[in-house]
Amino acid sequence: MRMSGKSFKGGIHPGYNKGKTESFPITSIPFPGKVVIPLLQHIGAPCEPLVEVGDEVKKGQKIAESEGFVSAPVHASIGGKVVSVGPDYTPVGSRVKSIVIEGNGSDEQAERLNPARKTLEELSGEEIVAIIREAGIVGMGGAAFPTHVKLSPPEGKKIDTVILNGAECEPYLTADHRIMLEDPESVVLGLKAVLKVLNAHTGVIGIEDNKPDAVKTLQETVKGEKNITVFPLPTKYPQGAEKMLIEVITGRQVPSGGLPLDVNVVNLNVGTSAAIAHAIVDGTPLIERVVTVSGSGIKKPSNLMVKIGTTFADVIEQCGGTVGKISKVISGGPMMGISLPTTAVPVIKGTSGILVLTDQEVQLGEIGPCIRCSRCIAACPMNLLPNFLGTVSEKRLFEEAEAFHALDCIECGCCAYVCPASRPLTQWIRVSKAEITARRRKSQ
């Protein structure tokens, strides 16, 4: 495959603010006394509980499952007693059935995955996919799409290239950066497993060039791997969006309404790849993840290994609490993350960051009329008309929004970022997308 290297159209260069945490190694926080584990942490069907109130569970035990193909099982992240099964809030704003476990301090493990302890060479592609599914692995870059589904392309779709996303283009976030520095062998092993599953001949690890130490580390790790290369990417937001990543690395453009597999590519996050390796080698399901905790409102910015289900409040407390006048708490990065009304929500599989921002970091302008400057059009990496889409979405003219390809919006936030009139274009378009999708489902 000939590498493209040609940058995508549009994009922005926000202040990256990664210096607060990029040099801090990943550390584990103490055993949480209680975890709240939502039964829907992914795109797809929710799980149903396999345990009841009063049951004792072990760390790593499967506690919820779904018969739906587009779904991923859920596991206990700590050992303890189930004290509640019922609706609870999540960091994505929804209220879903959740299992609350009070910890007993035990570190005893449930039966591990891959009990035969087969190596990657000994495992078949079907066995690898079965391990990934049983481990409950989903996309850890934020999308949370079940990984075993992504690795099961429809008949007739041939995948020739697997791209690992190590761009981490969102400001503040450094979780992927630290994974690449501290666990590069797992990142590469996971990639080799995926290449084997898909019978693909090329693996590429894309890393923005503002992480030269990660580029060097992965280049050294893949020495001797004939079909895996490391691709330094120009630093530009949203370089980590899968369509941008594919275009820059391969020169292929995912068609409107299409998926990466339509251009013979599968994308995975580097954290997801490492989780695959741990499921195969260590037999551990996805019960913890790396979270960047940053922002001027955090006393001790950190990169932490956090048990799934630990509340944001507990994580923030482990970082010394907050300082200054807090303006926003965000789940994820500042461009695509979700502002939270409370910190009493749990870390889930897709939680890459917790940002606590002060007044100095959050500038809210008064929303004005569009001044037709076209900056949003220049910044949009998807070649859309955010000014028009924002206006019709604000007026709830959803048919017009659909006709002008609102569903192609990747919600990167570039348009709202550059708008001198402080118009919340991304948020308005997001409403249109939700309405259009709901109408399509209703008509089916």
GROMACS .gro file of C-alpha atoms in nm:
model
  444
    1MET     CA    1   0.000   0.000   0.000
    2ARG     CA    2   0.131   0.343  -0.090
    3MET     CA    3   0.098   0.583   0.202
    4SER     CA    4  -0.079   0.909   0.122
    5GLY     CA    5   0.040   1.160   0.382
    6LYS     CA    6  -0.184   1.422   0.221
    7SER     CA    7  -0.366   1.625   0.482
    8PHE     CA    8  -0.743   1.644   0.487
    9LYS     CA    9  -0.941   1.957   0.405
   10GLY     CA   10  -1.039   2.187   0.692
   11GLY     CA   11  -0.964   2.123   1.056
   12ILE     CA   12  -0.832   2.354   1.325
   13HIS     CA   13  -0.539   2.399   1.562
   14PRO     CA   14  -0.677   2.452   1.911
   15GLY     CA   15  -0.458   2.491   2.217
   16TYR     CA   16  -0.361   2.132   2.295
   17ASN     CA   17  -0.282   2.170   2.667
   18LYS     CA   18  -0.133   1.821   2.687
   19GLY     CA   19   0.165   1.936   2.891
   20LYS     CA   20  -0.033   1.904   3.213
   21THR     CA   21  -0.023   1.522   3.200
   22GLU     CA   22   0.177   1.390   2.903
   23SER     CA   23   0.486   1.314   3.114
   24PHE     CA   24   0.292   1.151   3.400
   25PRO     CA   25   0.303   0.768   3.405
   26ILE     CA   26  -0.019   0.570   3.444
   27THR     CA   27  -0.093   0.502   3.811
   28SER     CA   28  -0.365   0.290   3.968
   29ILE     CA   29  -0.605   0.443   4.218
   30PRO     CA   30  -0.696   0.260   4.540
   31PHE     CA   31  -0.966  -0.006   4.540
   32PRO     CA   32  -1.300   0.180   4.517
   33GLY     CA   33  -1.547   0.095   4.790
   34LYS     CA   34  -1.835   0.094   4.546
   35VAL     CA   35  -1.882   0.078   4.170
   36VAL     CA   36  -2.185   0.157   3.953
   37ILE     CA   37  -2.172  -0.052   3.636
   38PRO     CA   38  -2.420   0.045   3.361
   39LEU     CA   39  -2.554  -0.242   3.152
   40LEU     CA   40  -2.533  -0.030   2.837
   41GLN     CA   41  -2.185   0.112   2.779
   42HIS     CA   42  -2.174   0.065   2.405
   43ILE     CA   43  -2.359   0.122   2.079
   44GLY     CA   44  -2.615  -0.156   2.043
   45ALA     CA   45  -2.848  -0.365   2.255
   46PRO     CA   46  -2.842  -0.328   2.636
   47CYS     CA   47  -2.748  -0.624   2.854
   48GLU     CA   48  -2.967  -0.799   3.106
   49PRO     CA   49  -2.832  -0.875   3.455
   50LEU     CA   50  -2.707  -1.226   3.537
   51VAL     CA   51  -2.695  -1.148   3.911
   52GLU     CA   52  -2.942  -1.037   4.177
   53VAL     CA   53  -2.927  -0.813   4.480
   54GLY     CA   54  -2.740  -0.995   4.755
   55ASP     CA   55  -2.521  -1.203   4.525
   56GLU     CA   56  -2.147  -1.213   4.591
   57VAL     CA   57  -1.935  -1.159   4.278
   58LYS     CA   58  -1.567  -1.195   4.196
   59LYS     CA   59  -1.353  -0.950   4.004
   60GLY     CA   60  -1.388  -1.018   3.632
   61GLN     CA   61  -1.710  -1.219   3.668
   62LYS     CA   62  -1.962  -1.168   3.389
   63ILE     CA   63  -2.263  -0.999   3.547
   64ALA     CA   64  -2.471  -0.901   3.243
   65GLU     CA   65  -2.520  -1.037   2.894
   66SER     CA   66  -2.728  -0.980   2.581
   67GLU     CA   67  -2.832  -1.213   2.303
   68GLY     CA   68  -2.803  -0.927   2.054
   69PHE     CA   69  -2.512  -0.948   1.810
   70VAL     CA   70  -2.437  -0.575   1.841
   71SER     CA   71  -2.376  -0.581   2.214
   72ALA     CA   72  -2.098  -0.659   2.461
   73PRO     CA   73  -2.119  -0.833   2.799
   74VAL     CA   74  -2.043  -0.650   3.123
   75HIS     CA   75  -1.818  -0.774   3.404
   76ALA     CA   76  -1.765  -0.692   3.771
   77SER     CA   77  -1.466  -0.463   3.807
   78ILE     CA   78  -1.426  -0.544   4.179
   79GLY     CA   79  -1.516  -0.829   4.411
   80GLY     CA   80  -1.806  -0.769   4.648
   81LYS     CA   81  -2.180  -0.783   4.700
   82VAL     CA   82  -2.450  -0.667   4.459
   83VAL     CA   83  -2.651  -0.408   4.653
   84SER     CA   84  -2.868  -0.263   4.378
   85VAL     CA   85  -2.991  -0.331   4.026
   86GLY     CA   86  -3.181  -0.042   3.877
   87PRO     CA   87  -3.169   0.274   3.668
   88ASP     CA   88  -2.881   0.514   3.719
   89TYR     CA   89  -2.728   0.805   3.529
   90THR     CA   90  -2.428   0.762   3.300
   91PRO     CA   91  -2.176   1.019   3.171
   92VAL     CA   92  -2.345   1.023   2.828
   93GLY     CA   93  -2.657   1.174   2.982
   94SER     CA   94  -2.879   0.867   2.969
   95ARG     CA   95  -3.032   0.674   3.257
   96VAL     CA   96  -2.988   0.299   3.218
   97LYS     CA   97  -3.017  -0.011   3.430
   98SER     CA   98  -2.699  -0.047   3.637
   99ILE     CA   99  -2.553  -0.292   3.887
  100VAL     CA  100  -2.410  -0.143   4.205
  101ILE     CA  101  -2.141  -0.350   4.382
  102GLU     CA  102  -2.005  -0.275   4.727
  103GLY     CA  103  -1.648  -0.397   4.744
  104ASN     CA  104  -1.523  -0.651   4.998
  105GLY     CA  105  -1.156  -0.585   4.936
  106SER     CA  106  -1.103  -0.925   4.776
  107ASP     CA  107  -0.882  -0.940   4.467
  108GLU     CA  108  -0.985  -1.297   4.383
  109GLN     CA  109  -1.035  -1.336   4.010
  110ALA     CA  110  -1.322  -1.507   3.834
  111GLU     CA  111  -1.235  -1.771   3.576
  112ARG     CA  112  -1.014  -1.612   3.315
  113LEU     CA  113  -1.071  -1.598   2.941
  114ASN     CA  114  -0.870  -1.818   2.705
  115PRO     CA  115  -0.849  -2.096   2.971
  116ALA     CA  116  -0.639  -2.318   2.744
  117ARG     CA  117  -0.378  -2.039   2.751
  118LYS     CA  118  -0.329  -2.063   2.376
  119THR     CA  119  -0.085  -1.822   2.220
  120LEU     CA  120  -0.182  -1.591   1.936
  121GLU     CA  121  -0.017  -1.829   1.692
  122GLU     CA  122  -0.222  -2.121   1.827
  123LEU     CA  123  -0.556  -1.938   1.823
  124SER     CA  124  -0.777  -1.938   1.515
  125GLY     CA  125  -0.942  -1.619   1.394
  126GLU     CA  126  -1.279  -1.743   1.519
  127GLU     CA  127  -1.132  -1.816   1.863
  128ILE     CA  128  -0.981  -1.465   1.882
  129VAL     CA  129  -1.316  -1.304   1.797
  130ALA     CA  130  -1.487  -1.522   2.060
  131ILE     CA  131  -1.236  -1.407   2.326
  132ILE     CA  132  -1.283  -1.042   2.228
  133ARG     CA  133  -1.660  -1.074   2.251
  134GLU     CA  134  -1.649  -1.259   2.582
  135ALA     CA  135  -1.415  -0.993   2.720
  136GLY     CA  136  -1.674  -0.724   2.649
  137ILE     CA  137  -1.428  -0.517   2.446
  138VAL     CA  138  -1.565  -0.207   2.274
  139GLY     CA  139  -1.401   0.089   2.102
  140MET     CA  140  -1.217   0.276   2.377
  141GLY     CA  141  -1.163   0.597   2.183
  142GLY     CA  142  -1.514   0.708   2.275
  143ALA     CA  143  -1.736   0.549   2.010
  144ALA     CA  144  -1.778   0.228   2.214
  145PHE     CA  145  -1.877   0.013   1.917
  146PRO     CA  146  -1.851  -0.359   2.005
  147THR     CA  147  -1.517  -0.473   1.866
  148HIS     CA  148  -1.620  -0.827   1.775
  149VAL     CA  149  -1.882  -0.677   1.542
  150LYS     CA  150  -1.624  -0.455   1.374
  151LEU     CA  151  -1.410  -0.766   1.320
  152SER     CA  152  -1.698  -0.952   1.152
  153PRO     CA  153  -1.740  -0.768   0.819
  154PRO     CA  154  -2.032  -0.869   0.597
  155GLU     CA  155  -1.971  -1.138   0.337
  156GLY     CA  156  -1.808  -0.993   0.030
  157LYS     CA  157  -1.627  -0.715   0.218
  158LYS     CA  158  -1.251  -0.769   0.201
  159ILE     CA  159  -1.036  -0.585   0.455
  160ASP     CA  160  -0.677  -0.530   0.346
  161THR     CA  161  -0.566  -0.266   0.598
  162VAL     CA  162  -0.604  -0.223   0.974
  163ILE     CA  163  -0.530   0.123   1.115
  164LEU     CA  164  -0.463   0.178   1.483
  165ASN     CA  165  -0.561   0.526   1.592
  166GLY     CA  166  -0.290   0.672   1.813
  167ALA     CA  167  -0.355   1.029   1.700
  168GLU     CA  168  -0.526   1.139   2.022
  169CYS     CA  169  -0.600   1.476   1.866
  170GLU     CA  170  -0.836   1.597   2.140
  171PRO     CA  171  -0.675   1.867   2.359
  172TYR     CA  172  -0.580   1.772   2.717
  173LEU     CA  173  -0.607   1.393   2.666
  174THR     CA  174  -0.289   1.187   2.703
  175ALA     CA  175  -0.423   0.843   2.798
  176ASP     CA  176  -0.346   0.687   2.457
  177HIS     CA  177  -0.007   0.858   2.454
  178ARG     CA  178   0.088   0.692   2.783
  179ILE     CA  179  -0.045   0.351   2.670
  180MET     CA  180   0.178   0.368   2.362
  181LEU     CA  181   0.480   0.459   2.576
  182GLU     CA  182   0.419   0.213   2.860
  183ASP     CA  183   0.253  -0.085   2.692
  184PRO     CA  184   0.368  -0.084   2.328
  185GLU     CA  185   0.403  -0.464   2.308
  186SER     CA  186   0.033  -0.507   2.390
  187VAL     CA  187  -0.065  -0.244   2.133
  188VAL     CA  188   0.126  -0.432   1.863
  189LEU     CA  189   0.011  -0.778   1.974
  190GLY     CA  190  -0.351  -0.664   1.960
  191LEU     CA  191  -0.292  -0.533   1.608
  192LYS     CA  192  -0.140  -0.866   1.501
  193ALA     CA  193  -0.446  -1.045   1.643
  194VAL     CA  194  -0.680  -0.824   1.441
  195LEU     CA  195  -0.474  -0.871   1.124
  196LYS     CA  196  -0.504  -1.246   1.173
  197VAL     CA  197  -0.881  -1.230   1.228
  198LEU     CA  198  -0.940  -1.023   0.915
  199ASN     CA  199  -0.668  -1.192   0.707
  200ALA     CA  200  -0.547  -0.841   0.627
  201HIS     CA  201  -0.196  -0.783   0.495
  202THR     CA  202  -0.119  -0.430   0.623
  203GLY     CA  203  -0.121  -0.278   0.970
  204VAL     CA  204  -0.056   0.092   1.030
  205ILE     CA  205  -0.026   0.278   1.360
  206GLY     CA  206  -0.108   0.647   1.307
  207ILE     CA  207   0.035   0.887   1.567
  208GLU     CA  208   0.031   1.267   1.557
  209ASP     CA  209   0.381   1.411   1.531
  210ASN     CA  210   0.339   1.603   1.855
  211LYS     CA  211   0.415   1.271   2.029
  212PRO     CA  212   0.766   1.196   1.895
  213ASP     CA  213   0.848   0.969   2.190
  214ALA     CA  214   0.546   0.749   2.113
  215VAL     CA  215   0.638   0.740   1.743
  216LYS     CA  216   0.993   0.629   1.831
  217THR     CA  217   0.875   0.370   2.086
  218LEU     CA  218   0.630   0.206   1.847
  219GLN     CA  219   0.882   0.215   1.560
  220GLU     CA  220   1.126   0.022   1.778
  221THR     CA  221   0.852  -0.220   1.883
  222VAL     CA  222   0.750  -0.307   1.526
  223LYS     CA  223   1.105  -0.367   1.406
  224GLY     CA  224   1.102  -0.703   1.234
  225GLU     CA  225   0.728  -0.688   1.164
  226LYS     CA  226   0.718  -0.683   0.785
  227ASN     CA  227   0.355  -0.583   0.752
  228ILE     CA  228   0.325  -0.322   1.030
  229THR     CA  229   0.441   0.039   1.003
  230VAL     CA  230   0.417   0.351   1.217
  231PHE     CA  231   0.282   0.658   1.038
  232PRO     CA  232   0.358   1.002   1.192
  233LEU     CA  233   0.059   1.224   1.122
  234PRO     CA  234   0.052   1.603   1.097
  235THR     CA  235  -0.090   1.754   1.415
  236LYS     CA  236  -0.429   1.893   1.324
  237TYR     CA  237  -0.770   1.846   1.484
  238PRO     CA  238  -0.972   1.619   1.410
  239GLN     CA  239  -0.688   1.404   1.280
  240GLY     CA  240  -0.811   1.109   1.488
  241ALA     CA  241  -1.155   1.093   1.326
  242GLU     CA  242  -1.161   0.766   1.135
  243LYS     CA  243  -1.249   0.915   0.798
  244MET     CA  244  -0.968   1.172   0.825
  245LEU     CA  245  -0.726   0.906   0.943
  246ILE     CA  246  -0.805   0.677   0.651
  247GLU     CA  247  -0.776   0.957   0.397
  248VAL     CA  248  -0.441   1.079   0.526
  249ILE     CA  249  -0.287   0.733   0.557
  250THR     CA  250  -0.431   0.552   0.253
  251GLY     CA  251  -0.562   0.829   0.028
  252ARG     CA  252  -0.902   0.654   0.024
  253GLN     CA  253  -1.220   0.849   0.097
  254VAL     CA  254  -1.505   0.684   0.284
  255PRO     CA  255  -1.821   0.762   0.082
  256SER     CA  256  -2.112   0.962   0.223
  257GLY     CA  257  -2.313   0.734   0.447
  258GLY     CA  258  -2.045   0.466   0.419
  259LEU     CA  259  -1.814   0.290   0.662
  260PRO     CA  260  -1.438   0.228   0.665
  261LEU     CA  261  -1.498  -0.129   0.547
  262ASP     CA  262  -1.638   0.020   0.224
  263VAL     CA  263  -1.279   0.121   0.143
  264ASN     CA  264  -1.136  -0.207   0.280
  265VAL     CA  265  -1.017  -0.062   0.611
  266VAL     CA  266  -1.087  -0.132   0.979
  267ASN     CA  267  -0.995   0.128   1.243
  268LEU     CA  268  -0.929   0.059   1.609
  269ASN     CA  269  -0.806   0.273   1.895
  270VAL     CA  270  -0.463   0.185   2.041
  271GLY     CA  271  -0.626   0.130   2.382
  272THR     CA  272  -0.868  -0.116   2.227
  273SER     CA  273  -0.577  -0.301   2.070
  274ALA     CA  274  -0.401  -0.326   2.406
  275ALA     CA  275  -0.723  -0.455   2.567
  276ILE     CA  276  -0.742  -0.729   2.303
  277ALA     CA  277  -0.387  -0.834   2.387
  278HIS     CA  278  -0.462  -0.847   2.760
  279ALA     CA  279  -0.772  -1.059   2.698
  280ILE     CA  280  -0.566  -1.308   2.497
  281VAL     CA  281  -0.250  -1.316   2.709
  282ASP     CA  282  -0.380  -1.246   3.061
  283GLY     CA  283  -0.736  -1.370   3.016
  284THR     CA  284  -0.877  -1.045   3.159
  285PRO     CA  285  -1.202  -0.889   3.043
  286LEU     CA  286  -1.240  -0.514   3.003
  287ILE     CA  287  -1.290  -0.405   3.366
  288GLU     CA  288  -1.056  -0.106   3.382
  289ARG     CA  289  -0.916   0.160   3.155
  290VAL     CA  290  -0.674   0.453   3.144
  291VAL     CA  291  -0.835   0.793   3.207
  292THR     CA  292  -0.670   1.134   3.178
  293VAL     CA  293  -0.782   1.366   3.457
  294SER     CA  294  -0.685   1.722   3.370
  295GLY     CA  295  -0.780   2.089   3.351
  296SER     CA  296  -0.685   2.388   3.565
  297GLY     CA  297  -0.957   2.291   3.813
  298ILE     CA  298  -0.777   1.968   3.911
  299LYS     CA  299  -0.523   1.984   4.192
  300LYS     CA  300  -0.308   1.695   4.064
  301PRO     CA  301  -0.362   1.625   3.690
  302SER     CA  302  -0.295   1.257   3.624
  303ASN     CA  303  -0.322   0.955   3.399
  304LEU     CA  304  -0.500   0.691   3.604
  305MET     CA  305  -0.591   0.324   3.564
  306VAL     CA  306  -0.954   0.328   3.682
  307LYS     CA  307  -1.194   0.043   3.754
  308ILE     CA  308  -1.505   0.062   3.537
  309GLY     CA  309  -1.790   0.190   3.754
  310THR     CA  310  -1.578   0.419   3.975
  311THR     CA  311  -1.758   0.751   4.006
  312PHE     CA  312  -1.611   1.069   3.861
  313ALA     CA  313  -1.628   1.217   4.211
  314ASP     CA  314  -1.407   0.939   4.350
  315VAL     CA  315  -1.158   0.978   4.063
  316ILE     CA  316  -1.138   1.354   4.114
  317GLU     CA  317  -1.087   1.299   4.485
  318GLN     CA  318  -0.791   1.072   4.409
  319CYS     CA  319  -0.638   1.366   4.221
  320GLY     CA  320  -0.652   1.588   4.529
  321GLY     CA  321  -0.991   1.739   4.449
  322THR     CA  322  -1.057   2.065   4.270
  323VAL     CA  323  -0.908   2.414   4.288
  324GLY     CA  324  -1.043   2.751   4.178
  325LYS     CA  325  -1.386   2.837   4.048
  326ILE     CA  326  -1.507   2.541   3.845
  327SER     CA  327  -1.697   2.626   3.530
  328LYS     CA  328  -1.736   2.285   3.364
  329VAL     CA  329  -1.674   1.916   3.419
  330ILE     CA  330  -1.646   1.728   3.091
  331SER     CA  331  -1.646   1.357   3.015
  332GLY     CA  332  -1.396   1.311   2.731
  333GLY     CA  333  -1.212   1.588   2.550
  334PRO     CA  334  -1.318   1.953   2.523
  335MET     CA  335  -1.412   1.926   2.154
  336MET     CA  336  -1.631   1.616   2.147
  337GLY     CA  337  -1.687   1.547   2.517
  338ILE     CA  338  -2.006   1.594   2.716
  339SER     CA  339  -2.047   1.859   2.984
  340LEU     CA  340  -2.183   1.701   3.302
  341PRO     CA  341  -2.428   1.843   3.557
  342THR     CA  342  -2.293   1.609   3.826
  343THR     CA  343  -1.984   1.404   3.911
  344ALA     CA  344  -2.198   1.125   4.059
  345VAL     CA  345  -2.172   0.924   3.737
  346PRO     CA  346  -1.943   0.628   3.671
  347VAL     CA  347  -1.643   0.584   3.445
  348ILE     CA  348  -1.751   0.357   3.159
  349LYS     CA  349  -1.558   0.172   2.888
  350GLY     CA  350  -1.558   0.476   2.659
  351THR     CA  351  -1.444   0.732   2.917
  352SER     CA  352  -1.108   0.861   2.794
  353GLY     CA  353  -1.087   1.172   3.009
  354ILE     CA  354  -1.233   1.377   3.292
  355LEU     CA  355  -1.172   1.748   3.252
  356VAL     CA  356  -1.237   1.999   3.527
  357LEU     CA  357  -1.219   2.344   3.373
  358THR     CA  358  -1.214   2.684   3.539
  359ASP     CA  359  -1.363   3.014   3.426
  360GLN     CA  360  -1.033   3.103   3.260
  361GLU     CA  361  -1.054   2.798   3.034
  362VAL     CA  362  -1.421   2.825   2.941
  363GLN     CA  363  -1.522   3.127   2.740
  364LEU     CA  364  -1.893   3.152   2.676
  365GLY     CA  365  -2.000   3.424   2.432
  366GLU     CA  366  -2.346   3.554   2.367
  367ILE     CA  367  -2.507   3.378   2.070
  368GLY     CA  368  -2.543   3.614   1.778
  369PRO     CA  369  -2.681   3.597   1.423
  370CYS     CA  370  -2.474   3.437   1.148
  371ILE     CA  371  -2.252   3.703   0.991
  372ARG     CA  372  -2.184   3.488   0.680
  373CYS     CA  373  -1.810   3.486   0.729
  374SER     CA  374  -1.787   3.122   0.608
  375ARG     CA  375  -1.519   3.028   0.861
  376CYS     CA  376  -1.724   2.723   0.959
  377ILE     CA  377  -1.731   2.605   0.598
  378ALA     CA  378  -1.353   2.637   0.572
  379ALA     CA  379  -1.303   2.448   0.899
  380CYS     CA  380  -1.546   2.162   0.830
  381PRO     CA  381  -1.343   1.848   0.743
  382MET     CA  382  -1.653   1.682   0.595
  383ASN     CA  383  -1.716   1.944   0.325
  384LEU     CA  384  -2.052   2.037   0.475
  385LEU     CA  385  -2.223   2.376   0.513
  386PRO     CA  386  -2.238   2.414   0.893
  387ASN     CA  387  -2.381   2.767   0.869
  388PHE     CA  388  -2.681   2.645   0.671
  389LEU     CA  389  -2.720   2.321   0.869
  390GLY     CA  390  -2.703   2.513   1.195
  391THR     CA  391  -2.971   2.758   1.084
  392VAL     CA  392  -3.219   2.497   0.962
  393SER     CA  393  -3.152   2.281   1.266
  394GLU     CA  394  -3.219   2.575   1.498
  395LYS     CA  395  -3.552   2.622   1.318
  396ARG     CA  396  -3.620   2.244   1.338
  397LEU     CA  397  -3.635   2.213   0.958
  398PHE     CA  398  -3.513   1.856   0.969
  399GLU     CA  399  -3.599   1.764   0.609
  400GLU     CA  400  -3.370   2.042   0.484
  401ALA     CA  401  -3.098   1.930   0.725
  402GLU     CA  402  -3.122   1.574   0.597
  403ALA     CA  403  -3.111   1.690   0.235
  404PHE     CA  404  -2.787   1.873   0.309
  405HIS     CA  405  -2.625   1.564   0.461
  406ALA     CA  406  -2.653   1.640   0.832
  407LEU     CA  407  -2.589   1.272   0.902
  408ASP     CA  408  -2.240   1.307   0.755
  409CYS     CA  409  -2.148   1.548   1.037
  410ILE     CA  410  -1.893   1.381   1.266
  411GLU     CA  411  -1.967   1.630   1.547
  412CYS     CA  412  -1.601   1.730   1.575
  413GLY     CA  413  -1.692   2.079   1.690
  414CYS     CA  414  -1.465   2.267   1.445
  415CYS     CA  415  -1.751   2.484   1.317
  416ALA     CA  416  -1.862   2.597   1.662
  417TYR     CA  417  -1.499   2.654   1.764
  418VAL     CA  418  -1.429   2.904   1.484
  419CYS     CA  419  -1.768   3.079   1.480
  420PRO     CA  420  -1.717   3.447   1.577
  421ALA     CA  421  -2.089   3.473   1.657
  422SER     CA  422  -2.061   3.197   1.920
  423ARG     CA  423  -2.331   2.995   1.748
  424PRO     CA  424  -2.355   2.639   1.888
  425LEU     CA  425  -2.359   2.490   1.539
  426THR     CA  426  -2.246   2.143   1.640
  427GLN     CA  427  -2.509   2.112   1.910
  428TRP     CA  428  -2.785   2.224   1.674
  429ILE     CA  429  -2.673   1.979   1.405
  430ARG     CA  430  -2.655   1.704   1.667
  431VAL     CA  431  -3.025   1.761   1.740
  432SER     CA  432  -3.104   1.728   1.370
  433LYS     CA  433  -2.909   1.403   1.347
  434ALA     CA  434  -3.095   1.255   1.641
  435GLU     CA  435  -3.432   1.355   1.495
  436ILE     CA  436  -3.351   1.227   1.145
  437THR     CA  437  -3.228   0.895   1.285
  438ALA     CA  438  -3.537   0.858   1.502
  439ARG     CA  439  -3.767   0.926   1.206
  440ARG     CA  440  -3.585   0.670   0.991
  441ARG     CA  441  -3.619   0.405   1.261
  442LYS     CA  442  -3.989   0.484   1.301
  443SER     CA  443  -4.052   0.448   0.929
  444GLN     CA  444  -3.880   0.106   0.908
   0.00000   0.00000   0.00000
